[in-house]
Structure formats: C-alpha cells, structure tokens
PDB file of C-alpha atoms and ligand atoms in Angstrom:
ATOM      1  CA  UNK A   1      98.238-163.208 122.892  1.00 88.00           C
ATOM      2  CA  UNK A   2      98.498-161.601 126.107  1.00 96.00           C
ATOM      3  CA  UNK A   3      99.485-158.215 126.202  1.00 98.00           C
ATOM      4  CA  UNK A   4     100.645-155.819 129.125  1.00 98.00           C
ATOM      5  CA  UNK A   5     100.678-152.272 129.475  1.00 98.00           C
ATOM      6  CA  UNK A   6     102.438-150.326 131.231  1.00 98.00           C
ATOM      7  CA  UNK A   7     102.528-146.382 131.907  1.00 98.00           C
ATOM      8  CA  UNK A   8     106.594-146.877 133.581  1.00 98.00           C
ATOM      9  CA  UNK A   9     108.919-149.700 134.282  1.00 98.00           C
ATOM     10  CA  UNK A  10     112.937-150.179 134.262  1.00 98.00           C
ATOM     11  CA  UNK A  11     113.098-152.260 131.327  1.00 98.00           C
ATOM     12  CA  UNK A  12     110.204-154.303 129.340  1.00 98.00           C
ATOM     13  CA  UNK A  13     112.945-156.896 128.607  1.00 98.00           C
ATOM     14  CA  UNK A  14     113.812-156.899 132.371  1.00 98.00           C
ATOM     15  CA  UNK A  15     109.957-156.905 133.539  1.00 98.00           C
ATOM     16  CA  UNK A  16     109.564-160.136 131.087  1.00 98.00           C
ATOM     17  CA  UNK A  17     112.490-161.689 132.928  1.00 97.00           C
ATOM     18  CA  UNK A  18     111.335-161.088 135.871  1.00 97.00           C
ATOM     19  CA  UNK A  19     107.780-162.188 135.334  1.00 97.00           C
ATOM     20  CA  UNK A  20     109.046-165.286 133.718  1.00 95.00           C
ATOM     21  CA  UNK A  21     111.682-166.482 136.864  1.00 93.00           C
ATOM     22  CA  UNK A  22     108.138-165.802 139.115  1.00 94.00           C
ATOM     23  CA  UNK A  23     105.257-167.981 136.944  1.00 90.00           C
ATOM     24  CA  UNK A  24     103.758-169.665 133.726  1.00 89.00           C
ATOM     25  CA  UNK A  25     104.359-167.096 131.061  1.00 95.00           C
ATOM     26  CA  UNK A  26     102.132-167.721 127.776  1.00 96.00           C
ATOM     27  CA  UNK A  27     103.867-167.427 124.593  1.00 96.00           C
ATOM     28  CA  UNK A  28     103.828-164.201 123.040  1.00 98.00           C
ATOM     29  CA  UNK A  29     103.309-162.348 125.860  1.00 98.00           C
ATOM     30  CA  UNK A  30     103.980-159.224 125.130  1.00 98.00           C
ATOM     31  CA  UNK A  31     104.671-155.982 127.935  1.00 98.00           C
ATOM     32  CA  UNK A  32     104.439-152.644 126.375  1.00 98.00           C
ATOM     33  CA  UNK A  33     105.648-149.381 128.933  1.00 98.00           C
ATOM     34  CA  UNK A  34     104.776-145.707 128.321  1.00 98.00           C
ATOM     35  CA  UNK A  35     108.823-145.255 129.254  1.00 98.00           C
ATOM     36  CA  UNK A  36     111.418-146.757 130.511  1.00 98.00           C
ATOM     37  CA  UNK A  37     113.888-145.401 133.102  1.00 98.00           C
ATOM     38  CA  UNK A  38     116.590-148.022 132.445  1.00 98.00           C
ATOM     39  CA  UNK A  39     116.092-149.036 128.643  1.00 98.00           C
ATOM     40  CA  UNK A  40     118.843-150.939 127.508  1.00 98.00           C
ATOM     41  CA  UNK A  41     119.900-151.146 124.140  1.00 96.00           C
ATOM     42  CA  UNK A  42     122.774-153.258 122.130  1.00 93.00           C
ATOM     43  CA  UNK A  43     126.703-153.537 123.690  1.00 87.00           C
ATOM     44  CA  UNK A  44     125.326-152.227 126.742  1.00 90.00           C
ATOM     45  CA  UNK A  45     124.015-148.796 125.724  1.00 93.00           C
ATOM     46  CA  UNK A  46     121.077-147.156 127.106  1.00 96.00           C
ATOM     47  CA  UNK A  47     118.608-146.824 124.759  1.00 97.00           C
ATOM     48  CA  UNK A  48     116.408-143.720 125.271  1.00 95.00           C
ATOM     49  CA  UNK A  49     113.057-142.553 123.961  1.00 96.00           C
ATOM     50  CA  UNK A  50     110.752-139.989 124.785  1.00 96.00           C
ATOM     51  CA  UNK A  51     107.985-140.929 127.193  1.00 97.00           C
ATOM     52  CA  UNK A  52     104.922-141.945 124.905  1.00 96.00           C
ATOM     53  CA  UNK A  53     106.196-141.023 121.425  1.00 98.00           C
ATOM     54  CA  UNK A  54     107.309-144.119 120.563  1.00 98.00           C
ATOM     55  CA  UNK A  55     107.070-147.624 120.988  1.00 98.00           C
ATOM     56  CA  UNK A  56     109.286-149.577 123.840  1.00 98.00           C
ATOM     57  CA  UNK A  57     107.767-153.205 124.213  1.00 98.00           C
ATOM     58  CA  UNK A  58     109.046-156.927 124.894  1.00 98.00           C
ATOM     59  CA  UNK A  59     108.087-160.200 123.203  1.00 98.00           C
ATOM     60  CA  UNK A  60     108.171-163.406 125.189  1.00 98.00           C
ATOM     61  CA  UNK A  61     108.633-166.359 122.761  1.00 98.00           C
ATOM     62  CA  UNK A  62     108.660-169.801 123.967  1.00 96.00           C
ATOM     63  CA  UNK A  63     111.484-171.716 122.459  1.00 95.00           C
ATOM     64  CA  UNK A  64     110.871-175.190 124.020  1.00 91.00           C
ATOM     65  CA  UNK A  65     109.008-176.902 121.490  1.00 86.00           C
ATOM     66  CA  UNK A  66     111.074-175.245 118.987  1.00 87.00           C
ATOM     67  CA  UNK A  67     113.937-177.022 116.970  1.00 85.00           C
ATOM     68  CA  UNK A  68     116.129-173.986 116.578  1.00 87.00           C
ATOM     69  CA  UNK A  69     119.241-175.242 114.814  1.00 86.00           C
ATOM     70  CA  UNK A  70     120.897-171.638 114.503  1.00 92.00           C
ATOM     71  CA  UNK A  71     119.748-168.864 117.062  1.00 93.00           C
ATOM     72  CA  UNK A  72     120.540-166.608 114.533  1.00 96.00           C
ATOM     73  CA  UNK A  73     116.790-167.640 113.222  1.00 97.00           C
ATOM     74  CA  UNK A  74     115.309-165.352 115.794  1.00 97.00           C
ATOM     75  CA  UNK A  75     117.140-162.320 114.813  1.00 97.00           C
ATOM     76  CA  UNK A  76     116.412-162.855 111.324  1.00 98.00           C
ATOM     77  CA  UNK A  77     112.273-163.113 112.755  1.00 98.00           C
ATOM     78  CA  UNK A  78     112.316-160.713 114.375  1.00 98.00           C
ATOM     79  CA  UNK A  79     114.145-158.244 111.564  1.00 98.00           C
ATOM     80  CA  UNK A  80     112.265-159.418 108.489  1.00 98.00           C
ATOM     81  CA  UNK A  81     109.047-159.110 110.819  1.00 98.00           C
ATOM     82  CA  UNK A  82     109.283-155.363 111.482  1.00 98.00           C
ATOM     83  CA  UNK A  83     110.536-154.423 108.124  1.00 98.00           C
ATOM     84  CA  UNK A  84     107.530-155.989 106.495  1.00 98.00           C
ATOM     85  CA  UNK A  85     104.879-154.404 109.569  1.00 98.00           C
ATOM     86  CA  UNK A  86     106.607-150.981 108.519  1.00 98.00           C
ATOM     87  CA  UNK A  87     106.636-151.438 104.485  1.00 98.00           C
ATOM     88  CA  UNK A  88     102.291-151.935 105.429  1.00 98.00           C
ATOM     89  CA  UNK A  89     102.982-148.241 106.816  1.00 98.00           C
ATOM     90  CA  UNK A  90     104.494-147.216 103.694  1.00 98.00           C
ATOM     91  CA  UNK A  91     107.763-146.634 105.147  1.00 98.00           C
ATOM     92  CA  UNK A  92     110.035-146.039 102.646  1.00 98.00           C
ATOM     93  CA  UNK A  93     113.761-147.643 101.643  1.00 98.00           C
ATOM     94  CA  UNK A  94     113.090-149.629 104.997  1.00 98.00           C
ATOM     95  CA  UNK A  95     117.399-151.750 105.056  1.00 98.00           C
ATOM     96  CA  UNK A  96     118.177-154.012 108.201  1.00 98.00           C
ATOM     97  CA  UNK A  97     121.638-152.810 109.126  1.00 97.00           C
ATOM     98  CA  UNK A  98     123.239-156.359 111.018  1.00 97.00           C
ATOM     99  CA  UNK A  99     122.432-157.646 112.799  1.00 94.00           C
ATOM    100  CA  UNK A 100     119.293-155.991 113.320  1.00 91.00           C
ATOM    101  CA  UNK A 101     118.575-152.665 113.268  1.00 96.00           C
ATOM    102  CA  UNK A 102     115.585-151.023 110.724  1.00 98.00           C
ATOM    103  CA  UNK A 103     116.871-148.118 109.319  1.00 98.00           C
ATOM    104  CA  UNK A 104     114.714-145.728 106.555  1.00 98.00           C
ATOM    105  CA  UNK A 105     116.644-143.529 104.208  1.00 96.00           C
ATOM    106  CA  UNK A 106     119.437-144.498 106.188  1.00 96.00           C
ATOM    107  CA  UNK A 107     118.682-143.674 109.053  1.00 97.00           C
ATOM    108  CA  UNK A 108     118.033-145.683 112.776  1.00 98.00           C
ATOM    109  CA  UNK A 109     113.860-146.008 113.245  1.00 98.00           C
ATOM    110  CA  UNK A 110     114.388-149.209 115.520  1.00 98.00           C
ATOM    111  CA  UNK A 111     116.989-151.430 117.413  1.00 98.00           C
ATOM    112  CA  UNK A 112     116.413-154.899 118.773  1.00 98.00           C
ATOM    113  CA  UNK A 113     118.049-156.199 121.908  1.00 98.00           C
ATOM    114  CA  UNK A 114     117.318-160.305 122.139  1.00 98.00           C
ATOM    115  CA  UNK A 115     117.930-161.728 125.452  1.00 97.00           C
ATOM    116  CA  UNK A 116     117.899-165.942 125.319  1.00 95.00           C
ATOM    117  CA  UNK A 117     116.588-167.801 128.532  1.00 94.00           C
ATOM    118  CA  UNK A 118     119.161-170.562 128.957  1.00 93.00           C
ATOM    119  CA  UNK A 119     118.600-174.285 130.226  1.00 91.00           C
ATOM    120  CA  UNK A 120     122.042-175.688 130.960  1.00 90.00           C
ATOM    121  CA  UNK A 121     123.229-175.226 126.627  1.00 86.00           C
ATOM    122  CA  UNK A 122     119.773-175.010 125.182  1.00 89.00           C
ATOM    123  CA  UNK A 123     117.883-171.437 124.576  1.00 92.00           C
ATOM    124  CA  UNK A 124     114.931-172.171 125.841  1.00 94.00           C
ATOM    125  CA  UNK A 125     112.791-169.021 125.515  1.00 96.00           C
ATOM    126  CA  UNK A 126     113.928-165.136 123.738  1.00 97.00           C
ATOM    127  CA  UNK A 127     113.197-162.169 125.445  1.00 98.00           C
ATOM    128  CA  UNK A 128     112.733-159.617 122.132  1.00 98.00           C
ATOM    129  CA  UNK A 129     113.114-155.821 123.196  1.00 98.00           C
ATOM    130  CA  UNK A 130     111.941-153.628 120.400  1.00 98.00           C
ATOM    131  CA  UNK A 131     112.249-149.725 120.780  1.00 98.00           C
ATOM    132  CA  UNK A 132     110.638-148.518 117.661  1.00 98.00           C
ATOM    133  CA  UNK A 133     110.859-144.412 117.073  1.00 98.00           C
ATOM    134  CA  UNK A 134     107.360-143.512 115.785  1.00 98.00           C
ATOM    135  CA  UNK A 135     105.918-140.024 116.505  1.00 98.00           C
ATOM    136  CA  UNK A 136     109.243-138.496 118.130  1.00 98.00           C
ATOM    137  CA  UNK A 137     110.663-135.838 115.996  1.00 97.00           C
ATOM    138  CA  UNK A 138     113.552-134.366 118.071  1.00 96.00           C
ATOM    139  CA  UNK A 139     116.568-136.493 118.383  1.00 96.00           C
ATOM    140  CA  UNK A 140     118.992-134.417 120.014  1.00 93.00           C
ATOM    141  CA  UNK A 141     123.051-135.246 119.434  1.00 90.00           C
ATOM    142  CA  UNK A 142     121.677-138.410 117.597  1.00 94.00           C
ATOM    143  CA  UNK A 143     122.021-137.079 114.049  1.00 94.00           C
ATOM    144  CA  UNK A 144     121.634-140.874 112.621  1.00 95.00           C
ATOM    145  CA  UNK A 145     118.476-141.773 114.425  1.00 97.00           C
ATOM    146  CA  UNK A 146     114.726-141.051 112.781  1.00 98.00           C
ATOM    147  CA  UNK A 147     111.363-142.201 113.514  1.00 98.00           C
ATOM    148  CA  UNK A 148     108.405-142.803 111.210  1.00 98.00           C
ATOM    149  CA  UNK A 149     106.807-139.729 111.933  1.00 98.00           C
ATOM    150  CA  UNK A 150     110.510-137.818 110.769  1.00 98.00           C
ATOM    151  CA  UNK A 151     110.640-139.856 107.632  1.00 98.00           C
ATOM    152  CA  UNK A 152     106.563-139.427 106.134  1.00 98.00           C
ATOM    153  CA  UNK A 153     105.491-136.714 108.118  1.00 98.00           C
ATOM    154  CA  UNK A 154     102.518-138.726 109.315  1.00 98.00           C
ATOM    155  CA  UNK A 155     101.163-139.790 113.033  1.00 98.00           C
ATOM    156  CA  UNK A 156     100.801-142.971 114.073  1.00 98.00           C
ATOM    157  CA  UNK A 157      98.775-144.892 116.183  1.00 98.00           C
ATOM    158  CA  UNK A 158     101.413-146.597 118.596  1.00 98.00           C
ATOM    159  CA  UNK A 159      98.428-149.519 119.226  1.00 98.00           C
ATOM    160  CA  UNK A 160      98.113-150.253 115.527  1.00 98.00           C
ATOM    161  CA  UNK A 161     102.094-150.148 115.200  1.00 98.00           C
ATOM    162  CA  UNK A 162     102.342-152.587 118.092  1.00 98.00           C
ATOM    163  CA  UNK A 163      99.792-155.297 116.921  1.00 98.00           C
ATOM    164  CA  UNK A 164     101.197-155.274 113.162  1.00 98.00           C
ATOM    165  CA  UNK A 165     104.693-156.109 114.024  1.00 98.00           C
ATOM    166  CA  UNK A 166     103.452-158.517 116.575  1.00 98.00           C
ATOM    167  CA  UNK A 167     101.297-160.209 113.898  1.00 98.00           C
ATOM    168  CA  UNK A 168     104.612-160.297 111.319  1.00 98.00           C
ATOM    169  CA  UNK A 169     106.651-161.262 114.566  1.00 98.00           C
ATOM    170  CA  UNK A 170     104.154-164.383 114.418  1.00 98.00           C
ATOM    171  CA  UNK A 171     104.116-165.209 110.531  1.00 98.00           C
ATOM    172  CA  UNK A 172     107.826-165.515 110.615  1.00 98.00           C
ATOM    173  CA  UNK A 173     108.251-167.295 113.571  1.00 97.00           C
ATOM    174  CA  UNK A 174     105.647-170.028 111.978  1.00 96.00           C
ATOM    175  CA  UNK A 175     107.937-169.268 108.928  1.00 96.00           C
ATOM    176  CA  UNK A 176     111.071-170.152 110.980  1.00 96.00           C
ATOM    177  CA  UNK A 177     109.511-173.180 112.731  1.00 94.00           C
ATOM    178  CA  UNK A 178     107.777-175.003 109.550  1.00 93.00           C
ATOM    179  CA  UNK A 179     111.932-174.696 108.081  1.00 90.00           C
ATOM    180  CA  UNK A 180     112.257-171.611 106.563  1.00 92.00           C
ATOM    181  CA  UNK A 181     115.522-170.556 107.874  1.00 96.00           C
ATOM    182  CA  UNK A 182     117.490-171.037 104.054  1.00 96.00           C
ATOM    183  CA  UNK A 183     114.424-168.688 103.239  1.00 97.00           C
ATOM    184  CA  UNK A 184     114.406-166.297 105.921  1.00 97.00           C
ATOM    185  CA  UNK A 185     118.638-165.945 104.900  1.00 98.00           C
ATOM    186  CA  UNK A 186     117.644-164.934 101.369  1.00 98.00           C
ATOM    187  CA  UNK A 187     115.086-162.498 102.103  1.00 98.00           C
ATOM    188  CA  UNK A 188     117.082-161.287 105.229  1.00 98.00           C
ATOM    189  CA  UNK A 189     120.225-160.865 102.550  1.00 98.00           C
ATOM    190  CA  UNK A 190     117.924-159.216  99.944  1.00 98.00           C
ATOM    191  CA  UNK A 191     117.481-156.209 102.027  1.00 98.00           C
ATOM    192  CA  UNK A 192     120.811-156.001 104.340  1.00 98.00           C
ATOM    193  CA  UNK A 193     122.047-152.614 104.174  1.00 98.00           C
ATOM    194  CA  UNK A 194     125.098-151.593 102.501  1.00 97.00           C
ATOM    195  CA  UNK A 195     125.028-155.341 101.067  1.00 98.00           C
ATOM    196  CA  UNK A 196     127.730-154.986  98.081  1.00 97.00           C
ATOM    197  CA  UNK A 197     128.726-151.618  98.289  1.00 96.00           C
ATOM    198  CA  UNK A 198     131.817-150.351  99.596  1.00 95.00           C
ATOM    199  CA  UNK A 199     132.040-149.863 103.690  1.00 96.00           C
ATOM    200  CA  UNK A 200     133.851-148.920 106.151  1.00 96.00           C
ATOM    201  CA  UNK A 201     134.211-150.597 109.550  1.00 97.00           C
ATOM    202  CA  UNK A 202     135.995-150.670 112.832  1.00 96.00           C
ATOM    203  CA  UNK A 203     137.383-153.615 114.755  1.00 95.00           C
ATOM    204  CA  UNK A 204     137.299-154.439 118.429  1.00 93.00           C
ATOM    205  CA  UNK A 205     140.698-152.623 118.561  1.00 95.00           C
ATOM    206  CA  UNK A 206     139.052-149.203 117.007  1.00 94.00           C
ATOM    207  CA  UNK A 207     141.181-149.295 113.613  1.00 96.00           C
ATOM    208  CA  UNK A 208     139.101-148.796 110.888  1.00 96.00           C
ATOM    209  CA  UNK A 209     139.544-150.606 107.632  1.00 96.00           C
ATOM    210  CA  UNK A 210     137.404-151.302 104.290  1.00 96.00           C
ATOM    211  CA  UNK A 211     135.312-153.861 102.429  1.00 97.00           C
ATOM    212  CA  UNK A 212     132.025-155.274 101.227  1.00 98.00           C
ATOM    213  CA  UNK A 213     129.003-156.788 102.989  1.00 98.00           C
ATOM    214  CA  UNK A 214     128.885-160.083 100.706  1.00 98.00           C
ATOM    215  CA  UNK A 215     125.965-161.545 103.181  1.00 98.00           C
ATOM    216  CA  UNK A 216     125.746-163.907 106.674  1.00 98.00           C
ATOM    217  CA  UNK A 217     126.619-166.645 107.628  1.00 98.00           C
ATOM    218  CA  UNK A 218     124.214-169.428 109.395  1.00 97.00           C
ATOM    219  CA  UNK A 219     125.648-168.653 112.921  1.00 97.00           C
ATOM    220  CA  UNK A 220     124.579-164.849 112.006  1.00 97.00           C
ATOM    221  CA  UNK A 221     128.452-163.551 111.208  1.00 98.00           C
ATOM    222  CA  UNK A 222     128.958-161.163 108.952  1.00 98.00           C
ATOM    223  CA  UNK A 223     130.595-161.990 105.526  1.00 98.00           C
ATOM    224  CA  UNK A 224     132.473-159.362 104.699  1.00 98.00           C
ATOM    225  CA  UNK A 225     135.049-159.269 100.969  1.00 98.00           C
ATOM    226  CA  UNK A 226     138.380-157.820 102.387  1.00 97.00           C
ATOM    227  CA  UNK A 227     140.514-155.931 100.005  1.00 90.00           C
ATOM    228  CA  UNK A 228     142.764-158.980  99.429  1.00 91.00           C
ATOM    229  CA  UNK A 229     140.016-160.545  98.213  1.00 94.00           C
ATOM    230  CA  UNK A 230     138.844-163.053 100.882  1.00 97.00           C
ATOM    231  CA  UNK A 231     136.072-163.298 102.511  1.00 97.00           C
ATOM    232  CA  UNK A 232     135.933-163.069 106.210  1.00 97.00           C
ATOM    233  CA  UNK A 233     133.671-163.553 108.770  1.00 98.00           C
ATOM    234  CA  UNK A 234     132.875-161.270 111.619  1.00 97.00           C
ATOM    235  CA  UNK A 235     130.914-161.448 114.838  1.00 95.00           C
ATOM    236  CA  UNK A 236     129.456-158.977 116.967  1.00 91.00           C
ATOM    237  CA  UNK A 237     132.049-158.470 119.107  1.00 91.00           C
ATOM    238  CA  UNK A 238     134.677-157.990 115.930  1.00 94.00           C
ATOM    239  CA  UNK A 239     132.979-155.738 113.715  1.00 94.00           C
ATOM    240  CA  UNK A 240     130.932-152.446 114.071  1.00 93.00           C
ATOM    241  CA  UNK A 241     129.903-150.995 110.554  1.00 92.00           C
ATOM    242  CA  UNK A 242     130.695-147.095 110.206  1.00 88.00           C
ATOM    243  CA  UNK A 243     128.671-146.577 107.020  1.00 73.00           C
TER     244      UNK A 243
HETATM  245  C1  BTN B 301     119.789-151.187 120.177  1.00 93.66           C
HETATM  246  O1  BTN B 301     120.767-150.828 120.831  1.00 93.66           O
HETATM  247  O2  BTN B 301     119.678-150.886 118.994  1.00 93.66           O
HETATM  248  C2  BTN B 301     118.731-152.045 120.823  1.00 93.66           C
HETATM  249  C3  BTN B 301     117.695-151.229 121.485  1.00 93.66           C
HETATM  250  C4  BTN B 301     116.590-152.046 122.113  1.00 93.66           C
HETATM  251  C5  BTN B 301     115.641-151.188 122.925  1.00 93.66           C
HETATM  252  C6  BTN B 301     114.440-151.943 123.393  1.00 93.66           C
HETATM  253  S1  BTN B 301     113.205-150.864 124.044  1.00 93.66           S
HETATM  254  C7  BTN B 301     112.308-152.219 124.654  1.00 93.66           C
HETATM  255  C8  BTN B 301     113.314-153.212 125.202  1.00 93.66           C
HETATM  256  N1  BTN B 301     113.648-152.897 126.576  1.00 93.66           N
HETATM  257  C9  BTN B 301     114.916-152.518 126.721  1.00 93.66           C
HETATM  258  O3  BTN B 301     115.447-152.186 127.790  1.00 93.66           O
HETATM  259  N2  BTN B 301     115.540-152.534 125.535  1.00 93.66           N
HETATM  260  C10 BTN B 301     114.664-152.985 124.473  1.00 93.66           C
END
C-alpha cells in the first residue's frame, strides 16, 4: 500500500482525483495531509479540523475488477471498517449514524465523503475521504462533534490510527468482494444508531416529522416505520435525522 503524506493540500479527496486523471494509481493508495484548506465534507459542507490534531486522509480503491452489485457496499466498508479500527482503541458505544458517520456516546468522531470515478454507468474506482477527530479537544459552535481524545481522555498516535483503519478498510473490502454484502447489512444494521427507537427527522422541505429507523435497504435507503405504520424508504437527499 502506497501511502502519501502531506504537510497541506486543498482536499485529499481532490489530490487523489487529481493524481488519478494524471497516471497509474495503485490500489489503496492512500494521501494523508497535515490540513486541508478546502476540506469538503457531506451535502457540500466544509469540513474543518485543526491542523495536525486529527486525521484528514483519502483512500483510492480500485473498483474495476470488482463485481459491485449495490454501491451501497462501499459505504457499508468503509463504516463497519472504522468502527471496528476504533472499538481496537477502546472507543466506547462507537453507532454509525446513516449513512456513515461514527459517532461515540453520541457524538460525531468521523464523517466519510465517497466520491465514485465513473466510466460511462459503471463506478469504476471510490475516492474515500475520512476526517477522523482524534487529539482535538476544542470544537467551537459544534456542540455535537467529539474526537477520541474528548471521549477517553487519551492521545493518540495519528500513524497508528491511520494504518488500523486502513487495515479494517482492507478486511472488509475482501469481505465485500468474496460476497459478503447480506453480511456486511446485518452487522452494518446491528450497530446503526437510533435503530428502533423513536426519531425525529426533517425532509428536503425542512418539516420535521417522527418515526423509527427499522434498517436499509440494498440501494443504501433508509427504512424508516412512519406513524401510520408503513415503512418508507428514504434517500439522502429526502431525509436528514435530527436525533
Ligand atoms: C462529512 O460531512 O461528514 C464528511 C466529511 C469528510 C471529510 C474528509 S477529510 C478527508 C477527505 N477530504 C475532504 O475534503 N473530505 C474528506
């Protein structure tokens, strides 16, 4: 695995791109900045993080020899991958709030921002932007977000951080490609947060109504039992969940 390190750049997800329009890019490649000055983060939010605190990398995964039947798969990866890195920290309560962010006791430790390469309809590569808050303890106006350091107390080496998700990003992409997506969705399910218990949630329109998280769907929608009793499904675009 290669990996790159950098001390600044605009975005890792955008240096990937970048490196991968201009030559041969190995799988896994992985770029890793000290800070970003244009970090981009889900919806198009920024997605800020103090300069060296934390962790702010970019995963090149090759798709092409990959028979991805539901793109959803690579969220799921890429979810169940960190959670498990971060339970090897001890992490506590560690939920993936859909699609996937890692919270701890409820709180945000780490979005995901996956950017697919396209080939006229296929995906033929994901770009995977991780920004994972480790040793930053201030988080100013952002009274939902923690970092690892913020939940144990403890400081982390951002290195060993780095290689262990990249070694659970791995395992569950092997996981993924030997036909483990019926798997993945049960252990993905098993620890989505706010999974049967009563929630609140906004629609594209801002309104807010009420329901339960019942589970996912194989195109990654969210199931979600409305008070009349059906079950409806949700995309990104449809659904943000308040708490
Ligand atoms: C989110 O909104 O929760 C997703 C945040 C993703 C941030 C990471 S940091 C590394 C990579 N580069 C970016 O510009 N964004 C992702």
């Amino acid at each position: 695995m290669i990996i790159i390190k950098l001390n600044a750049t605009d975005s890792t997800n955008s240096y990937l791109r970048r490196l991968y329009s201009s030559s041969a890019i190995e799988d896994f490649t992985t770029v890793i900045a000290k800070k970003q000055t244009q970090g981009r983060g889900q919806r198009g939010a920024e997605w800020e993080s103090q300069e060296a605190k934390n962790l702010t990398f970019s995963v090149f995964k090759s798709l092409e020899d990959f028979s991805l039947t539901h793109p959803f798969g690579i969220s799921m990866v890429v979810a169940l991958a960190l959670r498990k890195a971060l339970q090897s920290f001890l992490i506590p309560q560690l939920y993936v709030k859909w699609p996937n962010d890692i919270l701890s006791a409820d709180k945000k430790i780490c979005g995901v921002l996956i950017e697919n390469v396209m080939k006229q309809q296929d995906i033929v590569a994901s770009i995977i932007g991780i920004g994972l808050n480790v040793n930053q303890v201030e988080f100013d106006n952002l009274p939902r977000a923690s970092s690892l350091t913020k939940i144990t107390g403890a400081i982390y080496d951002l290195d060993e951080v780095a290689l262990a998700v990249l070694n659970q990003v791995q395992y569950y992409f092997d996981l993924l490609k030997e036909g483990g997506f019926e798997n993945l969705k049960t252990e993905y399910e098993s620890c989505l947060f706010r999974k049967n218990k009563p929630s609140t949630f906004k629609d594209a329109e801002g309104l807010l109504f009420s329901g339960f998280i019942k589970g996912v769907s194989n195109f990654g929608n969210l199931q979600v039992l409305l008070e009349d009793n059906i079950i409806k499904e949700f995309d990104l675009k449809e659904i943000t969940l308040m708490y």
